Amino acid sequence: MGAACAAPAVDPATEVATAAAEVVALPWPAVTRDPRDASWCSPGTKIGYVPIDQVGGGGKRVMIKTRPVGEPKDSDFEIKTEPIPKAKEGHCVVKVIYVGMAPAMMQWMKDIDQFMPATPVGGVVRATCVGQVVETSDPSQQAVGAWVSGLTGVQEYAVMPLYGCFPAVPDVPKTWNVSFFAGDAGLTSWIGCNILEPKAGKTYVVTAAASVTGAIVVQLLKARGATKVIGIAGGSEKCKWLKETLGADGVIDYKSESVSDRLGVLCGDGIDGVYDNVGGAMLGTILKKMNHFGTIVIGGWVSGYLNGENTQAVENYEMIMARRLKVQGFLCFDHLGDSNDCWGELGGLVQAGKMQVKEEIVEVGIEQFAKQVKRLFVGEKKNFGKLIMKIAPEP
């Protein structure tokens, strides 16, 4: 029998080097690095942004009397009636018809670090509204009778800089200009989905999925080919709507179910991407279920909007490192240049019957603002979809 041939010894260093050579080299600096600088950090540099303390107005106006702490109270607000101002040079007067209600209103009223200056005490409550121009200093820019949207504030008449008024989208309900076609809804949802980069074979979770933003995200992820989209919402009616009408692959009712247990069932292979509107404990629970190299988009933190301080504690924070997660915050202000692409895609989905818009329009006087803003957070009649106050009839 011939002598056995011994296998040549392998140098461990050579083995490691060989394995490393087979790993795909990454481009540096990372391609996801944001090339912008600090000049982008203030919304005051953005086209169309108007500081609320520079918005005049008249008729009935909802003013901040004291900064809300916890749930909003009637005593936090004051209704003032003032003469309707004239349109000074470079401005127009807008009669407000629809007021878009948003959880972020409560955040804007706090004197804390945030993405835009806090609404001052004694100032009109900030809100995105849609209305009709009734007087103008320059008909070539904003003509009398034109429908426009903008940060007019909660008041019957607003004196707006011409550059702060956006033409209303034609051939759709006027309310869509403060819901589906608003920057803080449609554009925000579209940007977040771009960051998530949905792909077939991947699983995505959307929190506050029955909100106007969450609902658009659920539908857009499915339209772009995501294999599994799970929506988290509060209440059986919302969850039924998400699954049966919007096409979510699974739903979790956080009011009656364990989010952790249900994620384990619905996302047995883990979660690849999250559009988070909630933050807090819910985000902490989700972090434990994330797959390696997953992406989390931060679109809001509604769980903290009623807190008196600007704090958000997140459990399982270490999972960001352990699972090599990408966590991305963003603002729609930064992406106004993408508006045409956004509206083209979303509008096309509406025309194709692949995008539903849910609104709750309440016809009330402006004096009912405090009652309606509470419904964004508390009460048996908590709203469903985009809550909109109609404070005057359409002409």
JSON list of C-alpha atoms in Angstrom, two decimals, residues 45-208:
[
{"chain": "A", "resi": 45, "resn": "THR", "atom": "CA", "xyz": [-34.58, 78.24, 4.10]},
{"chain": "A", "resi": 46, "resn": "LYS", "atom": "CA", "xyz": [-37.22, 76.24, 2.24]},
{"chain": "A", "resi": 47, "resn": "ILE", "atom": "CA", "xyz": [-39.41, 77.58, -0.51]},
{"chain": "A", "resi": 48, "resn": "GLY", "atom": "CA", "xyz": [-42.94, 78.12, 0.73]},
{"chain": "A", "resi": 49, "resn": "TYR", "atom": "CA", "xyz": [-42.23, 77.95, 4.46]},
{"chain": "A", "resi": 50, "resn": "VAL", "atom": "CA", "xyz": [-43.73, 80.91, 6.33]},
{"chain": "A", "resi": 51, "resn": "PRO", "atom": "CA", "xyz": [-43.02, 81.38, 10.07]},
{"chain": "A", "resi": 52, "resn": "ILE", "atom": "CA", "xyz": [-46.41, 81.38, 11.79]},
{"chain": "A", "resi": 53, "resn": "ASP", "atom": "CA", "xyz": [-45.63, 84.59, 13.67]},
{"chain": "A", "resi": 54, "resn": "GLN", "atom": "CA", "xyz": [-45.40, 86.29, 10.27]},
{"chain": "A", "resi": 55, "resn": "VAL", "atom": "CA", "xyz": [-48.89, 85.20, 9.20]},
{"chain": "A", "resi": 56, "resn": "GLY", "atom": "CA", "xyz": [-51.50, 87.87, 9.84]},
{"chain": "A", "resi": 57, "resn": "GLY", "atom": "CA", "xyz": [-55.19, 87.28, 9.92]},
{"chain": "A", "resi": 58, "resn": "GLY", "atom": "CA", "xyz": [-58.67, 88.32, 10.87]},
{"chain": "A", "resi": 59, "resn": "GLY", "atom": "CA", "xyz": [-62.16, 87.14, 11.64]},
{"chain": "A", "resi": 60, "resn": "LYS", "atom": "CA", "xyz": [-62.16, 84.48, 14.33]},
{"chain": "A", "resi": 61, "resn": "ARG", "atom": "CA", "xyz": [-58.68, 83.23, 15.20]},
{"chain": "A", "resi": 62, "resn": "VAL", "atom": "CA", "xyz": [-57.58, 80.37, 17.49]},
{"chain": "A", "resi": 63, "resn": "MET", "atom": "CA", "xyz": [-54.69, 81.64, 19.61]},
{"chain": "A", "resi": 64, "resn": "ILE", "atom": "CA", "xyz": [-52.43, 79.80, 22.06]},
{"chain": "A", "resi": 65, "resn": "LYS", "atom": "CA", "xyz": [-53.22, 81.09, 25.54]},
{"chain": "A", "resi": 66, "resn": "THR", "atom": "CA", "xyz": [-50.94, 78.69, 27.45]},
{"chain": "A", "resi": 67, "resn": "ARG", "atom": "CA", "xyz": [-48.67, 75.92, 26.22]},
{"chain": "A", "resi": 68, "resn": "PRO", "atom": "CA", "xyz": [-50.53, 72.59, 26.52]},
{"chain": "A", "resi": 69, "resn": "VAL", "atom": "CA", "xyz": [-49.16, 70.03, 28.96]},
{"chain": "A", "resi": 70, "resn": "GLY", "atom": "CA", "xyz": [-50.52, 66.54, 28.45]},
{"chain": "A", "resi": 71, "resn": "GLU", "atom": "CA", "xyz": [-53.91, 66.34, 26.78]},
{"chain": "A", "resi": 72, "resn": "PRO", "atom": "CA", "xyz": [-55.05, 69.64, 25.22]},
{"chain": "A", "resi": 73, "resn": "LYS", "atom": "CA", "xyz": [-57.59, 71.59, 27.26]},
{"chain": "A", "resi": 74, "resn": "ASP", "atom": "CA", "xyz": [-60.11, 74.26, 26.29]},
{"chain": "A", "resi": 75, "resn": "SER", "atom": "CA", "xyz": [-58.25, 76.69, 28.55]},
{"chain": "A", "resi": 76, "resn": "ASP", "atom": "CA", "xyz": [-55.07, 76.31, 26.45]},
{"chain": "A", "resi": 77, "resn": "PHE", "atom": "CA", "xyz": [-56.71, 78.28, 23.63]},
{"chain": "A", "resi": 78, "resn": "GLU", "atom": "CA", "xyz": [-58.42, 81.59, 23.15]},
{"chain": "A", "resi": 79, "resn": "ILE", "atom": "CA", "xyz": [-60.75, 82.69, 20.35]},
{"chain": "A", "resi": 80, "resn": "LYS", "atom": "CA", "xyz": [-60.14, 86.25, 19.21]},
{"chain": "A", "resi": 81, "resn": "THR", "atom": "CA", "xyz": [-62.16, 88.19, 16.66]},
{"chain": "A", "resi": 82, "resn": "GLU", "atom": "CA", "xyz": [-60.21, 90.80, 14.75]},
{"chain": "A", "resi": 83, "resn": "PRO", "atom": "CA", "xyz": [-60.79, 92.94, 11.63]},
{"chain": "A", "resi": 84, "resn": "ILE", "atom": "CA", "xyz": [-59.82, 91.37, 8.33]},
{"chain": "A", "resi": 85, "resn": "PRO", "atom": "CA", "xyz": [-56.58, 93.05, 7.21]},
{"chain": "A", "resi": 86, "resn": "LYS", "atom": "CA", "xyz": [-55.88, 94.32, 3.73]},
{"chain": "A", "resi": 87, "resn": "ALA", "atom": "CA", "xyz": [-53.39, 92.60, 1.44]},
{"chain": "A", "resi": 88, "resn": "LYS", "atom": "CA", "xyz": [-50.13, 94.51, 1.73]},
{"chain": "A", "resi": 89, "resn": "GLU", "atom": "CA", "xyz": [-47.45, 94.44, -0.95]},
{"chain": "A", "resi": 90, "resn": "GLY", "atom": "CA", "xyz": [-46.35, 90.89, -1.78]},
{"chain": "A", "resi": 91, "resn": "HIS", "atom": "CA", "xyz": [-49.29, 89.35, 0.07]},
{"chain": "A", "resi": 92, "resn": "CYS", "atom": "CA", "xyz": [-52.82, 88.06, -0.41]},
{"chain": "A", "resi": 93, "resn": "VAL", "atom": "CA", "xyz": [-55.79, 87.45, 1.85]},
{"chain": "A", "resi": 94, "resn": "VAL", "atom": "CA", "xyz": [-57.07, 83.87, 1.96]},
{"chain": "A", "resi": 95, "resn": "LYS", "atom": "CA", "xyz": [-60.49, 82.86, 3.25]},
{"chain": "A", "resi": 96, "resn": "VAL", "atom": "CA", "xyz": [-59.85, 79.55, 5.00]},
{"chain": "A", "resi": 97, "resn": "ILE", "atom": "CA", "xyz": [-62.38, 76.81, 4.22]},
{"chain": "A", "resi": 98, "resn": "TYR", "atom": "CA", "xyz": [-60.70, 73.60, 5.39]},
{"chain": "A", "resi": 99, "resn": "VAL", "atom": "CA", "xyz": [-58.30, 73.14, 8.34]},
{"chain": "A", "resi": 100, "resn": "GLY", "atom": "CA", "xyz": [-56.12, 70.03, 8.30]},
{"chain": "A", "resi": 101, "resn": "MET", "atom": "CA", "xyz": [-55.81, 68.55, 11.78]},
{"chain": "A", "resi": 102, "resn": "ALA", "atom": "CA", "xyz": [-52.56, 66.74, 12.60]},
{"chain": "A", "resi": 103, "resn": "PRO", "atom": "CA", "xyz": [-51.00, 65.24, 15.76]},
{"chain": "A", "resi": 104, "resn": "ALA", "atom": "CA", "xyz": [-47.89, 67.35, 15.10]},
{"chain": "A", "resi": 105, "resn": "MET", "atom": "CA", "xyz": [-49.94, 70.42, 16.05]},
{"chain": "A", "resi": 106, "resn": "MET", "atom": "CA", "xyz": [-49.36, 69.54, 19.69]},
{"chain": "A", "resi": 107, "resn": "GLN", "atom": "CA", "xyz": [-45.62, 69.28, 19.13]},
{"chain": "A", "resi": 108, "resn": "TRP", "atom": "CA", "xyz": [-45.51, 72.67, 17.41]},
{"chain": "A", "resi": 109, "resn": "MET", "atom": "CA", "xyz": [-47.07, 74.30, 20.47]},
{"chain": "A", "resi": 110, "resn": "LYS", "atom": "CA", "xyz": [-44.22, 73.22, 22.76]},
{"chain": "A", "resi": 111, "resn": "ASP", "atom": "CA", "xyz": [-41.24, 75.43, 23.48]},
{"chain": "A", "resi": 112, "resn": "ILE", "atom": "CA", "xyz": [-38.72, 72.67, 22.84]},
{"chain": "A", "resi": 113, "resn": "ASP", "atom": "CA", "xyz": [-36.08, 71.79, 20.28]},
{"chain": "A", "resi": 114, "resn": "GLN", "atom": "CA", "xyz": [-37.85, 70.59, 17.16]},
{"chain": "A", "resi": 115, "resn": "PHE", "atom": "CA", "xyz": [-37.74, 70.88, 13.39]},
{"chain": "A", "resi": 116, "resn": "MET", "atom": "CA", "xyz": [-39.38, 74.33, 13.22]},
{"chain": "A", "resi": 117, "resn": "PRO", "atom": "CA", "xyz": [-39.78, 77.19, 15.69]},
{"chain": "A", "resi": 118, "resn": "ALA", "atom": "CA", "xyz": [-42.50, 76.68, 18.28]},
{"chain": "A", "resi": 119, "resn": "THR", "atom": "CA", "xyz": [-45.76, 78.55, 17.82]},
{"chain": "A", "resi": 120, "resn": "PRO", "atom": "CA", "xyz": [-45.50, 81.52, 20.19]},
{"chain": "A", "resi": 121, "resn": "VAL", "atom": "CA", "xyz": [-47.89, 82.01, 23.09]},
{"chain": "A", "resi": 122, "resn": "GLY", "atom": "CA", "xyz": [-50.40, 84.58, 21.91]},
{"chain": "A", "resi": 123, "resn": "GLY", "atom": "CA", "xyz": [-49.92, 83.48, 18.30]},
{"chain": "A", "resi": 124, "resn": "VAL", "atom": "CA", "xyz": [-52.35, 81.71, 15.99]},
{"chain": "A", "resi": 125, "resn": "VAL", "atom": "CA", "xyz": [-52.24, 77.91, 16.05]},
{"chain": "A", "resi": 126, "resn": "ARG", "atom": "CA", "xyz": [-50.17, 76.57, 13.15]},
{"chain": "A", "resi": 127, "resn": "ALA", "atom": "CA", "xyz": [-51.99, 74.38, 10.63]},
{"chain": "A", "resi": 128, "resn": "THR", "atom": "CA", "xyz": [-52.03, 73.50, 6.95]},
{"chain": "A", "resi": 129, "resn": "CYS", "atom": "CA", "xyz": [-55.26, 74.79, 5.41]},
{"chain": "A", "resi": 130, "resn": "VAL", "atom": "CA", "xyz": [-56.90, 75.28, 2.05]},
{"chain": "A", "resi": 131, "resn": "GLY", "atom": "CA", "xyz": [-58.99, 78.24, 1.03]},
{"chain": "A", "resi": 132, "resn": "GLN", "atom": "CA", "xyz": [-59.71, 80.86, -1.58]},
{"chain": "A", "resi": 133, "resn": "VAL", "atom": "CA", "xyz": [-57.92, 84.12, -2.34]},
{"chain": "A", "resi": 134, "resn": "VAL", "atom": "CA", "xyz": [-60.28, 87.05, -1.70]},
{"chain": "A", "resi": 135, "resn": "GLU", "atom": "CA", "xyz": [-57.79, 89.91, -2.10]},
{"chain": "A", "resi": 136, "resn": "THR", "atom": "CA", "xyz": [-54.33, 90.12, -3.65]},
{"chain": "A", "resi": 137, "resn": "SER", "atom": "CA", "xyz": [-51.53, 92.59, -4.25]},
{"chain": "A", "resi": 138, "resn": "ASP", "atom": "CA", "xyz": [-50.48, 90.84, -7.46]},
{"chain": "A", "resi": 139, "resn": "PRO", "atom": "CA", "xyz": [-53.13, 89.05, -9.55]},
{"chain": "A", "resi": 140, "resn": "SER", "atom": "CA", "xyz": [-50.43, 87.67, -11.84]},
{"chain": "A", "resi": 141, "resn": "GLN", "atom": "CA", "xyz": [-49.10, 85.53, -8.95]},
{"chain": "A", "resi": 142, "resn": "GLN", "atom": "CA", "xyz": [-52.25, 84.84, -6.93]},
{"chain": "A", "resi": 143, "resn": "ALA", "atom": "CA", "xyz": [-55.55, 85.89, -8.50]},
{"chain": "A", "resi": 144, "resn": "VAL", "atom": "CA", "xyz": [-58.75, 86.56, -6.61]},
{"chain": "A", "resi": 145, "resn": "GLY", "atom": "CA", "xyz": [-60.84, 83.39, -6.62]},
{"chain": "A", "resi": 146, "resn": "ALA", "atom": "CA", "xyz": [-57.84, 81.05, -6.82]},
{"chain": "A", "resi": 147, "resn": "TRP", "atom": "CA", "xyz": [-57.80, 78.07, -4.48]},
{"chain": "A", "resi": 148, "resn": "VAL", "atom": "CA", "xyz": [-54.55, 77.75, -2.52]},
{"chain": "A", "resi": 149, "resn": "SER", "atom": "CA", "xyz": [-53.08, 75.80, 0.38]},
{"chain": "A", "resi": 150, "resn": "GLY", "atom": "CA", "xyz": [-50.42, 76.71, 2.92]},
{"chain": "A", "resi": 151, "resn": "LEU", "atom": "CA", "xyz": [-49.57, 77.16, 6.60]},
{"chain": "A", "resi": 152, "resn": "THR", "atom": "CA", "xyz": [-52.29, 79.73, 7.13]},
{"chain": "A", "resi": 153, "resn": "GLY", "atom": "CA", "xyz": [-53.02, 78.87, 10.75]},
{"chain": "A", "resi": 154, "resn": "VAL", "atom": "CA", "xyz": [-56.39, 78.18, 12.37]},
{"chain": "A", "resi": 155, "resn": "GLN", "atom": "CA", "xyz": [-58.28, 81.35, 11.53]},
{"chain": "A", "resi": 156, "resn": "GLU", "atom": "CA", "xyz": [-61.08, 82.46, 9.24]},
{"chain": "A", "resi": 157, "resn": "TYR", "atom": "CA", "xyz": [-58.89, 84.78, 7.14]},
{"chain": "A", "resi": 158, "resn": "ALA", "atom": "CA", "xyz": [-55.12, 84.65, 6.69]},
{"chain": "A", "resi": 159, "resn": "VAL", "atom": "CA", "xyz": [-52.78, 87.27, 5.23]},
{"chain": "A", "resi": 160, "resn": "MET", "atom": "CA", "xyz": [-50.16, 85.22, 3.44]},
{"chain": "A", "resi": 161, "resn": "PRO", "atom": "CA", "xyz": [-46.99, 86.06, 1.53]},
{"chain": "A", "resi": 162, "resn": "LEU", "atom": "CA", "xyz": [-47.58, 85.21, -2.11]},
{"chain": "A", "resi": 163, "resn": "TYR", "atom": "CA", "xyz": [-44.70, 82.73, -2.08]},
{"chain": "A", "resi": 164, "resn": "GLY", "atom": "CA", "xyz": [-46.31, 80.88, 0.85]},
{"chain": "A", "resi": 165, "resn": "CYS", "atom": "CA", "xyz": [-49.43, 79.90, -1.12]},
{"chain": "A", "resi": 166, "resn": "PHE", "atom": "CA", "xyz": [-49.45, 76.74, -3.23]},
{"chain": "A", "resi": 167, "resn": "PRO", "atom": "CA", "xyz": [-52.01, 76.33, -6.02]},
{"chain": "A", "resi": 168, "resn": "ALA", "atom": "CA", "xyz": [-54.62, 73.73, -5.12]},
{"chain": "A", "resi": 169, "resn": "VAL", "atom": "CA", "xyz": [-54.44, 70.52, -7.12]},
{"chain": "A", "resi": 170, "resn": "PRO", "atom": "CA", "xyz": [-57.17, 70.67, -9.79]},
{"chain": "A", "resi": 171, "resn": "ASP", "atom": "CA", "xyz": [-59.84, 68.06, -10.47]},
{"chain": "A", "resi": 172, "resn": "VAL", "atom": "CA", "xyz": [-59.73, 66.48, -7.00]},
{"chain": "A", "resi": 173, "resn": "PRO", "atom": "CA", "xyz": [-61.72, 67.24, -3.84]},
{"chain": "A", "resi": 174, "resn": "LYS", "atom": "CA", "xyz": [-60.43, 70.44, -2.24]},
{"chain": "A", "resi": 175, "resn": "THR", "atom": "CA", "xyz": [-59.86, 68.57, 1.02]},
{"chain": "A", "resi": 176, "resn": "TRP", "atom": "CA", "xyz": [-57.18, 66.44, -0.62]},
{"chain": "A", "resi": 177, "resn": "ASN", "atom": "CA", "xyz": [-54.94, 69.51, -0.49]},
{"chain": "A", "resi": 178, "resn": "VAL", "atom": "CA", "xyz": [-54.68, 69.11, 3.29]},
{"chain": "A", "resi": 179, "resn": "SER", "atom": "CA", "xyz": [-54.61, 65.30, 3.24]},
{"chain": "A", "resi": 180, "resn": "PHE", "atom": "CA", "xyz": [-53.42, 63.21, 0.30]},
{"chain": "A", "resi": 181, "resn": "PHE", "atom": "CA", "xyz": [-51.68, 66.03, -1.61]},
{"chain": "A", "resi": 182, "resn": "ALA", "atom": "CA", "xyz": [-50.27, 67.76, 1.48]},
{"chain": "A", "resi": 183, "resn": "GLY", "atom": "CA", "xyz": [-46.54, 67.72, 2.04]},
{"chain": "A", "resi": 184, "resn": "ASP", "atom": "CA", "xyz": [-46.91, 66.23, 5.53]},
{"chain": "A", "resi": 185, "resn": "ALA", "atom": "CA", "xyz": [-48.92, 63.31, 4.13]},
{"chain": "A", "resi": 186, "resn": "GLY", "atom": "CA", "xyz": [-48.44, 62.34, 0.49]},
{"chain": "A", "resi": 187, "resn": "LEU", "atom": "CA", "xyz": [-44.92, 63.71, -0.01]},
{"chain": "A", "resi": 188, "resn": "THR", "atom": "CA", "xyz": [-43.81, 62.49, 3.41]},
{"chain": "A", "resi": 189, "resn": "SER", "atom": "CA", "xyz": [-45.10, 58.98, 2.70]},
{"chain": "A", "resi": 190, "resn": "TRP", "atom": "CA", "xyz": [-43.46, 58.90, -0.72]},
{"chain": "A", "resi": 191, "resn": "ILE", "atom": "CA", "xyz": [-40.06, 59.98, 0.64]},
{"chain": "A", "resi": 192, "resn": "GLY", "atom": "CA", "xyz": [-40.23, 57.41, 3.42]},
{"chain": "A", "resi": 193, "resn": "CYS", "atom": "CA", "xyz": [-40.95, 54.63, 0.93]},
{"chain": "A", "resi": 194, "resn": "ASN", "atom": "CA", "xyz": [-38.00, 55.78, -1.17]},
{"chain": "A", "resi": 195, "resn": "ILE", "atom": "CA", "xyz": [-35.74, 55.40, 1.87]},
{"chain": "A", "resi": 196, "resn": "LEU", "atom": "CA", "xyz": [-37.16, 51.93, 2.60]},
{"chain": "A", "resi": 197, "resn": "GLU", "atom": "CA", "xyz": [-36.55, 50.78, -0.99]},
{"chain": "A", "resi": 198, "resn": "PRO", "atom": "CA", "xyz": [-39.25, 48.05, -0.89]},
{"chain": "A", "resi": 199, "resn": "LYS", "atom": "CA", "xyz": [-38.38, 44.78, -2.57]},
{"chain": "A", "resi": 200, "resn": "ALA", "atom": "CA", "xyz": [-40.05, 41.47, -3.28]},
{"chain": "A", "resi": 201, "resn": "GLY", "atom": "CA", "xyz": [-39.38, 38.85, -0.63]},
{"chain": "A", "resi": 202, "resn": "LYS", "atom": "CA", "xyz": [-39.09, 41.44, 2.15]},
{"chain": "A", "resi": 203, "resn": "THR", "atom": "CA", "xyz": [-41.32, 42.19, 5.14]},
{"chain": "A", "resi": 204, "resn": "TYR", "atom": "CA", "xyz": [-42.31, 45.72, 6.18]},
{"chain": "A", "resi": 205, "resn": "VAL", "atom": "CA", "xyz": [-44.16, 47.11, 9.20]},
{"chain": "A", "resi": 206, "resn": "VAL", "atom": "CA", "xyz": [-46.04, 50.41, 9.33]},
{"chain": "A", "resi": 207, "resn": "THR", "atom": "CA", "xyz": [-47.05, 51.93, 12.68]},
{"chain": "A", "resi": 208, "resn": "ALA", "atom": "CA", "xyz": [-50.07, 54.24, 13.02]}
]
